[in-house]
XYZ file of C-alpha atoms in Angstrom:
569
model
C 127.168 114.383 79.021
C 126.146 114.992 82.136
C 122.897 112.418 84.197
C 119.672 113.377 83.756
C 117.825 115.169 86.319
C 115.769 111.863 86.624
C 118.898 110.099 86.985
C 121.338 112.279 89.255
C 117.807 113.701 91.726
C 118.450 112.347 95.271
C 115.630 110.186 97.170
C 115.474 113.022 99.612
C 114.591 115.146 96.423
C 111.806 112.940 95.442
C 109.702 113.265 99.413
C 109.742 116.490 98.744
C 107.779 116.253 94.868
C 106.156 113.761 96.311
C 105.164 115.661 99.370
C 104.281 118.456 97.334
C 103.542 119.387 93.070
C 102.851 114.891 93.192
C 101.175 114.941 96.531
C 98.090 113.432 93.906
C 100.353 110.528 92.814
C 101.937 110.012 95.996
C 98.583 109.031 97.936
C 96.941 107.509 95.751
C 100.052 104.534 95.689
C 99.245 104.513 99.479
C 95.829 103.692 98.501
C 96.628 101.872 96.484
C 95.256 103.035 92.754
C 97.822 102.705 90.719
C 98.883 99.414 88.379
C 102.595 99.834 87.692
C 103.540 99.371 84.473
C 107.101 97.385 84.169
C 109.874 98.129 81.052
C 113.109 97.132 81.184
C 114.334 100.133 82.423
C 113.877 98.980 85.325
C 116.250 95.835 84.996
C 118.944 98.207 83.437
C 121.481 97.751 85.434
C 121.201 93.739 85.978
C 120.533 92.779 82.413
C 122.100 93.222 78.992
C 120.901 96.372 77.038
C 119.165 95.978 73.603
C 123.168 97.164 72.088
C 124.968 94.252 72.857
C 122.335 91.960 72.219
C 122.810 93.111 68.969
C 125.967 93.157 68.649
C 125.543 89.261 70.353
C 123.198 88.958 66.733
C 125.449 90.836 64.765
C 128.587 88.265 66.143
C 126.829 85.461 65.950
C 124.978 85.191 62.419
C 127.822 86.394 60.385
C 129.819 83.556 62.088
C 127.964 81.514 60.723
C 127.838 82.659 57.265
C 129.811 79.574 55.125
C 131.395 82.376 53.039
C 131.877 79.739 49.930
C 128.263 79.849 49.480
C 127.053 82.730 47.847
C 123.300 81.875 48.773
C 124.498 80.639 52.562
C 120.701 81.075 54.643
C 123.016 82.912 57.641
C 124.400 85.244 54.583
C 120.634 86.283 54.257
C 119.401 87.121 57.432
C 122.164 88.767 58.177
C 121.776 91.031 55.801
C 118.184 91.582 56.383
C 119.690 92.585 59.925
C 122.275 94.918 58.044
C 120.015 96.831 56.484
C 117.007 97.640 59.262
C 120.317 100.300 59.715
C 120.541 102.194 56.516
C 123.995 103.044 56.746
C 125.697 104.679 54.025
C 127.706 103.953 51.656
C 130.954 105.162 53.612
C 129.317 102.469 56.359
C 128.365 99.974 53.171
C 131.708 99.957 52.239
C 133.641 99.185 54.993
C 131.218 95.882 56.142
C 133.141 92.395 55.167
C 130.701 88.730 55.530
C 134.628 87.882 56.090
C 135.294 89.457 59.237
C 133.287 89.893 61.963
C 131.518 92.453 62.793
C 132.936 93.852 65.445
C 136.054 94.579 63.030
C 133.308 96.440 60.661
C 134.257 100.192 61.069
C 130.979 100.830 61.878
C 130.239 98.670 64.396
C 129.069 100.426 67.149
C 127.047 102.653 64.679
C 124.973 99.712 63.833
C 124.312 98.263 66.779
C 123.073 101.939 67.655
C 120.916 101.911 64.797
C 119.389 98.539 65.539
C 118.184 99.069 69.112
C 115.293 100.910 68.087
C 114.260 97.935 65.435
C 115.422 95.290 67.485
C 111.568 94.302 66.971
C 112.377 94.034 63.587
C 115.572 92.726 64.106
C 114.618 90.223 65.634
C 112.250 89.043 63.257
C 113.656 88.411 61.097
C 114.245 84.688 59.926
C 116.366 81.714 58.829
C 115.757 80.212 56.059
C 114.812 76.252 57.918
C 114.548 77.237 61.400
C 112.086 78.671 63.691
C 110.054 82.401 63.226
C 112.466 82.922 66.483
C 115.600 81.494 65.878
C 117.410 84.476 66.188
C 115.283 85.176 69.890
C 115.810 81.995 71.451
C 118.173 80.126 69.443
C 121.030 83.040 68.427
C 120.630 84.638 71.922
C 119.410 82.276 74.018
C 117.531 84.323 76.074
C 115.793 82.437 78.341
C 118.088 80.848 79.931
C 119.741 84.776 79.691
C 117.056 86.720 81.457
C 116.366 84.077 83.468
C 120.091 83.375 85.640
C 119.633 82.739 88.135
C 122.850 84.403 89.350
C 121.401 88.234 88.377
C 119.923 89.882 92.013
C 117.396 92.235 92.345
C 117.898 95.789 92.257
C 116.572 98.477 93.990
C 114.245 98.922 92.197
C 112.373 95.773 92.542
C 113.216 95.222 96.068
C 110.896 98.332 96.240
C 108.671 96.693 95.050
C 107.887 93.573 96.387
C 107.652 96.285 99.657
C 105.488 98.494 97.721
C 103.657 95.180 97.342
C 104.078 93.379 100.704
C 102.367 96.824 102.633
C 99.432 95.925 99.805
C 100.097 99.722 97.847
C 101.211 97.287 94.697
C 98.997 95.065 93.904
C 98.212 95.168 89.906
C 102.231 94.941 87.690
C 101.719 94.435 84.261
C 104.991 93.864 83.597
C 106.979 93.910 79.235
C 109.776 92.618 81.154
C 110.766 88.827 81.117
C 113.629 87.981 83.703
C 111.611 87.184 87.218
C 113.545 89.657 89.235
C 110.786 91.124 90.685
C 109.478 87.722 92.382
C 112.994 86.794 93.456
C 112.552 90.281 94.804
C 109.532 89.335 96.510
C 111.052 86.254 97.555
C 113.281 87.298 98.970
C 111.704 89.537 101.215
C 108.545 87.639 101.522
C 110.366 84.059 102.234
C 107.493 81.121 101.195
C 104.956 83.088 102.101
C 101.767 83.453 99.467
C 101.935 86.983 98.882
C 102.205 86.808 94.703
C 100.783 85.328 91.874
C 102.289 85.832 88.649
C 99.978 85.187 85.208
C 102.159 84.635 81.839
C 99.740 82.060 79.666
C 95.880 82.703 79.891
C 95.117 80.461 82.311
C 97.078 82.291 84.442
C 94.449 84.595 85.331
C 91.931 82.285 86.816
C 94.223 81.459 89.958
C 92.741 82.568 92.869
C 94.409 86.404 93.375
C 97.573 87.473 95.911
C 98.123 90.650 97.500
C 100.447 90.941 94.257
C 99.005 90.432 90.793
C 102.101 91.001 88.391
C 101.137 89.765 84.621
C 103.778 89.159 82.579
C 102.453 89.544 79.485
C 105.257 89.700 77.006
C 106.293 86.191 78.357
C 108.683 84.598 81.282
C 112.141 84.132 81.028
C 111.850 80.878 83.868
C 109.072 79.602 83.122
C 110.143 79.520 78.884
C 113.198 77.692 80.249
C 112.400 75.441 82.120
C 109.270 74.516 80.197
C 110.587 75.707 76.772
C 106.901 72.606 74.810
C 104.138 75.531 77.270
C 106.154 79.483 77.116
C 108.431 80.037 74.867
C 105.383 80.967 72.491
C 104.609 83.388 74.898
C 108.459 85.374 74.542
C 107.296 88.800 72.758
C 109.727 90.251 70.843
C 109.289 89.949 67.370
C 107.411 92.710 65.229
C 105.142 90.155 63.981
C 104.344 88.570 67.688
C 103.667 92.871 68.512
C 101.557 94.220 65.469
C 99.234 90.719 66.154
C 98.815 90.395 69.994
C 95.706 92.103 70.342
C 94.031 90.038 68.245
C 96.092 86.714 69.319
C 95.004 87.453 72.665
C 91.383 87.036 73.640
C 91.597 86.763 76.986
C 94.729 88.666 78.361
C 94.091 91.642 76.195
C 90.742 92.586 77.385
C 92.110 92.057 81.319
C 94.305 94.556 81.345
C 92.419 96.386 78.755
C 90.651 96.002 82.491
C 92.775 97.679 84.304
C 93.801 100.672 82.220
C 89.606 100.851 82.280
C 89.788 100.933 86.213
C 93.530 101.994 87.556
C 95.623 105.425 87.220
C 98.457 104.040 85.759
C 101.932 104.348 86.275
C 104.347 103.656 83.940
C 108.016 102.710 85.160
C 111.167 101.934 82.412
C 108.480 101.180 79.898
C 108.860 103.727 76.823
C 105.830 102.440 75.511
C 107.371 101.926 71.952
C 105.257 98.943 70.989
C 101.860 99.234 69.256
C 100.391 96.613 71.209
C 100.737 98.575 73.975
C 99.560 101.729 72.667
C 96.221 99.637 71.171
C 96.050 98.338 74.781
C 95.366 102.237 75.781
C 93.745 103.044 72.772
C 91.133 100.434 73.211
C 90.333 101.305 76.515
C 90.009 104.917 76.254
C 87.558 103.794 73.738
C 85.570 101.728 76.200
C 85.626 104.180 79.536
C 87.714 106.811 78.898
C 89.960 108.729 81.410
C 88.607 112.820 82.094
C 91.699 115.166 82.326
C 91.857 116.475 84.973
C 91.405 113.650 86.922
C 92.186 112.639 90.323
C 95.191 111.019 91.139
C 95.981 111.895 87.927
C 95.886 108.970 85.469
C 98.800 108.410 83.523
C 102.105 109.025 85.103
C 105.783 108.927 83.435
C 108.980 107.981 85.391
C 111.444 109.755 83.326
C 113.147 112.235 82.347
C 111.055 113.858 79.079
C 108.193 112.406 78.065
C 109.134 111.160 74.428
C 107.029 110.659 71.045
C 105.581 107.414 72.241
C 104.516 108.618 75.818
C 102.527 112.163 73.841
C 101.153 109.835 71.805
C 99.874 107.644 74.321
C 98.361 110.867 76.414
C 96.967 111.695 72.965
C 95.030 108.760 72.084
C 94.048 108.360 75.899
C 92.773 112.065 76.450
C 91.864 113.047 73.044
C 88.674 114.655 74.592
C 90.695 117.117 75.867
C 93.651 117.144 74.814
C 93.809 121.251 73.590
C 96.275 123.010 72.984
C 95.903 125.149 76.289
C 95.423 121.870 78.589
C 98.260 119.860 76.619
C 101.645 121.224 78.488
C 99.015 121.211 81.250
C 98.226 117.748 80.780
C 102.184 116.637 79.746
C 104.369 118.419 82.635
C 101.467 116.431 85.047
C 102.190 113.865 83.359
C 106.124 113.025 83.938
C 107.645 112.543 86.973
C 111.313 113.234 86.637
C 112.627 111.065 88.463
C 113.431 107.723 87.411
C 112.447 103.839 88.818
C 115.534 104.154 91.652
C 115.248 107.527 93.072
C 111.522 107.534 93.159
C 110.323 103.676 94.067
C 112.673 104.326 97.513
C 110.994 107.482 98.208
C 107.598 106.181 96.803
C 107.904 103.767 99.630
C 109.781 105.459 102.848
C 105.930 108.641 101.377
C 104.148 104.544 102.044
C 105.521 104.546 105.579
C 105.372 107.058 106.487
C 101.696 107.594 105.618
C 100.717 104.241 107.143
C 102.166 105.678 110.475
C 100.567 109.089 110.491
C 96.585 106.546 109.103
C 97.645 104.876 113.063
C 98.371 108.030 114.847
C 94.610 109.324 113.319
C 93.356 105.430 114.847
C 94.288 105.517 117.916
C 93.641 109.213 118.675
C 90.723 110.106 116.312
C 89.596 112.964 119.054
C 93.725 114.562 118.792
C 93.472 118.294 118.723
C 95.257 119.613 114.866
C 97.909 121.967 115.808
C 98.721 117.716 118.036
C 98.211 115.382 115.297
C 99.890 118.172 113.008
C 103.243 118.169 115.387
C 102.902 113.765 115.606
C 102.625 113.775 112.096
C 105.454 116.696 111.436
C 107.741 114.247 113.914
C 107.382 110.943 111.686
C 108.307 113.508 108.224
C 110.963 114.733 110.504
C 111.733 110.988 110.836
C 111.206 110.080 107.288
C 113.305 112.494 105.818
C 116.209 111.841 108.343
C 115.774 108.766 107.101
C 116.292 109.237 103.781
C 119.474 112.293 103.683
C 122.528 110.137 102.165
C 120.707 107.425 101.212
C 121.782 106.046 97.789
C 119.026 103.824 95.412
C 120.877 101.545 95.491
C 120.521 97.389 95.640
C 122.670 96.717 99.470
C 121.505 100.522 100.741
C 118.022 99.089 100.071
C 118.264 95.951 101.302
C 119.448 97.495 104.791
C 116.848 100.084 104.676
C 114.229 97.285 104.222
C 116.293 94.414 106.714
C 116.627 96.584 109.040
C 113.183 97.699 109.056
C 111.256 94.794 109.570
C 113.647 93.009 112.294
C 112.671 96.695 113.491
C 108.754 95.182 113.207
C 109.978 90.675 113.835
C 110.666 92.637 117.450
C 107.903 94.252 117.958
C 105.640 92.372 117.218
C 107.137 89.377 118.541
C 110.092 90.113 120.816
C 112.336 87.776 118.225
C 114.095 88.077 114.795
C 113.219 87.252 111.276
C 112.887 83.606 109.858
C 114.289 83.826 106.334
C 111.691 81.571 105.602
C 108.959 83.310 106.930
C 110.449 85.857 105.665
C 112.857 89.384 106.177
C 110.712 91.779 105.851
C 107.374 92.402 107.719
C 104.546 95.255 107.035
C 103.227 97.788 109.151
C 100.453 96.060 107.252
C 99.243 94.559 104.674
C 96.745 96.486 103.078
C 96.314 99.888 101.763
C 96.672 103.141 103.494
C 92.191 103.573 103.342
C 91.364 99.491 103.787
C 93.557 99.764 107.401
C 90.663 100.562 110.135
C 88.823 97.706 108.628
C 91.334 95.951 110.256
C 89.783 93.968 113.448
C 93.462 93.590 114.671
C 94.193 97.030 114.703
C 93.133 98.679 117.299
C 95.508 95.718 119.707
C 98.216 95.737 117.740
C 100.738 97.902 119.532
C 101.025 99.356 116.053
C 99.093 103.081 116.603
C 101.349 103.394 119.792
C 104.011 102.165 118.337
C 103.202 104.878 115.930
C 102.445 107.406 117.563
C 105.849 107.198 120.071
C 107.982 107.311 116.082
C 106.459 110.377 115.803
C 107.666 111.186 119.145
C 111.176 110.551 118.455
C 111.037 112.390 114.671
C 109.733 115.119 116.722
C 112.227 115.014 119.940
C 115.027 114.738 116.853
C 114.143 117.836 114.822
C 114.239 120.104 118.053
C 117.687 118.609 118.381
C 116.694 116.582 121.525
C 118.422 113.524 120.537
C 120.193 112.648 117.464
C 119.792 109.191 115.775
C 121.733 106.791 113.655
C 120.601 102.901 112.320
C 121.422 100.329 114.194
C 124.054 97.503 113.621
C 122.590 94.477 111.191
C 125.131 92.467 112.116
C 124.139 92.496 115.420
C 121.070 91.028 117.094
C 121.648 93.421 119.894
C 121.548 96.738 118.376
C 117.976 97.403 119.206
C 115.035 99.255 116.175
C 117.050 102.586 116.721
C 120.177 104.003 118.403
C 119.438 107.283 120.434
C 121.852 109.504 121.729
C 120.573 112.288 123.977
C 122.739 114.405 126.980
C 123.110 111.669 128.938
C 125.009 109.219 126.284
C 123.884 106.587 123.745
C 120.712 104.057 124.429
C 119.604 100.732 121.513
C 116.140 102.065 121.698
C 113.179 97.743 121.077
C 109.869 98.475 120.586
C 107.014 96.211 122.621
C 103.580 95.601 120.861
C 103.219 93.141 123.842
C 104.034 91.851 127.281
C 104.499 88.372 125.052
C 107.239 90.523 122.899
C 108.871 92.409 125.980
C 109.208 89.098 127.124
C 110.385 87.215 124.450
C 112.894 90.936 124.207
C 115.461 88.753 126.790
C 114.442 85.883 127.286
C 115.473 85.387 122.556
C 118.595 87.509 123.996
C 117.991 90.348 122.465
C 118.159 92.743 125.796
C 119.881 92.198 128.880
C 119.319 93.112 132.100
C 122.683 95.762 131.687
C 121.988 97.404 128.706
C 122.043 100.610 128.318
C 118.639 100.716 126.521
C 115.502 102.368 126.523
C 112.271 99.792 125.963
C 108.998 101.610 124.189
C 106.239 99.279 124.788
C 102.325 99.553 123.247
C 101.050 99.024 126.438
C 101.449 98.694 130.524
C 105.418 97.386 131.246
C 105.672 94.033 131.825
C 105.973 92.184 135.131
C 109.778 91.827 135.763
C 111.588 88.531 134.691
C 115.372 87.782 135.177
C 117.183 88.649 132.706
C 120.895 87.762 132.053
C 123.612 90.462 131.963
C 126.194 90.471 128.777
C 128.937 93.155 130.120
C 129.647 96.234 132.527
C 127.401 97.933 133.206
C 127.055 101.305 130.980
C 126.645 104.203 133.012
C 126.137 104.182 136.673
C 123.238 106.231 138.510
C 121.022 105.342 136.232
C 119.042 102.372 135.561
C 120.247 100.892 132.707
C 116.985 99.750 130.743
C 114.254 102.501 130.641
C 111.160 101.107 130.070
C 107.687 103.166 128.705
C 103.979 102.742 128.701
C 102.008 104.513 125.841
C 99.541 102.666 127.200
C 100.403 105.228 130.768
C 101.816 107.743 129.500
C 98.494 108.225 126.711
C 96.572 107.693 129.630
C 97.525 111.034 131.717
C 96.518 113.700 128.615
C 97.768 113.453 125.292
C 98.439 117.684 124.531
C 101.635 116.769 122.184
C 103.373 119.003 123.698
C 103.353 117.576 127.735
C 102.915 114.326 125.859
C 106.971 114.564 124.320
C 108.206 116.391 127.768
C 106.622 113.264 129.976
C 108.651 110.438 126.888
C 111.918 111.849 127.488
C 111.754 112.155 131.220
C 110.757 107.800 130.628
C 113.337 108.018 128.307
C 115.844 110.012 130.177
C 118.427 111.030 127.190
């Protein structure tokens, strides 16, 4: 059976979708408008799936059955679980409690049926045990989902990068695993980026750039402190049905998010009654009308399921007419799963920030010239996206190289793991960036203009670009190759950063390199050569000042020619 289009769509094609029919969604994310509602789908390739959990429950319960005891409490529980699968007469005839369930002819079929009955399955009790015995003791869920050896996947890394960039500040999550937290820690080090709220009192803690609300509990917290957090692991049908009534603090808090922020659901089917109840309660308080701008609801799916259609019917009920319904559902469906969608959103946000910086630096730039620089940035983004796979390895390399380039730009050094390997263009969403009083002198505006010029040169075939060698600290921010050969490119936001590129050993006098300074060139500093000259007859380290280039005019065609002359490629 072929994979669904949402699973096979490329990052490049997803970007086309964000540039086109889903542009309002992408702009909304870039401005931190959306609450990211996270479900198990974003951890599907890291955590056991529901079919495996169902199989484990069947096998573990059967292993505890005392064959000679017809009143065995485990037999009673196993019988109740099997009954949820409504086996046919033929299937029932093959069920033998004296045999391990994996020897039953219909074992796989029964386990598959339990997927849509997982909450009812976990609601089955064992006489003499706590109500969550199947979850806590049979599945050992806290240990499984908090396993320290499990690394974040591409989705978690992209969410972390968006959060660090200030574009994903609100993340309600139904997931127990700590993979979003680990992803942010791996990128930001010990920086106080993330607030995690599990217990009701956690919402009193100070807000941070990113706020994760684990409204179904946290496996790591439950494992480390079962007395406090075991009760917060939500899985049983009775817990889900009574969740809103039993959570007088968190339920209104999440309802407020639904009322005040558009919703982007990632890997979340919205089938649980407590989630449906939250959205229905929010609609009763202050309904989103359709259409809204940006769209109030978006689902990262291959097709809308019944639960998502039901949610739209509830929240848009004032406008949910036969005429509007097809348009409403088409608008809400984002036909890309979380892996390609989040990676494309990250690339879109980064590019949108650079475009904003161009405009901030050159507010009077002619529209045609601004469009050329913006097009150059988009071309560079698309160049990066070509062939980019949304895997943990590829995303980790991309974010590491981005962080390295930004650290060299600002500090003339390499990132320190304790401070994080990823450095944002800005910690603010786009619409808040102009309020940053340090922006004008930070050098990032000139970096954005230089990036646009490089992208424009790529589009016109003036040079080609390759990523640097992640294992080579001296490989620069990128490698550009033109008629005169390849050169390593460095960016320096200040004289201090430029000088430190040399003193930290990241560049030498006889490197075949280009240093693009945001401001004026610093005085020449002695550097120790590391290798014989790469070319003769040409100064190997060329230094370009964007400030000086802009002082001579900002008309883009002329600016590109003067830039090209300086970099000598």
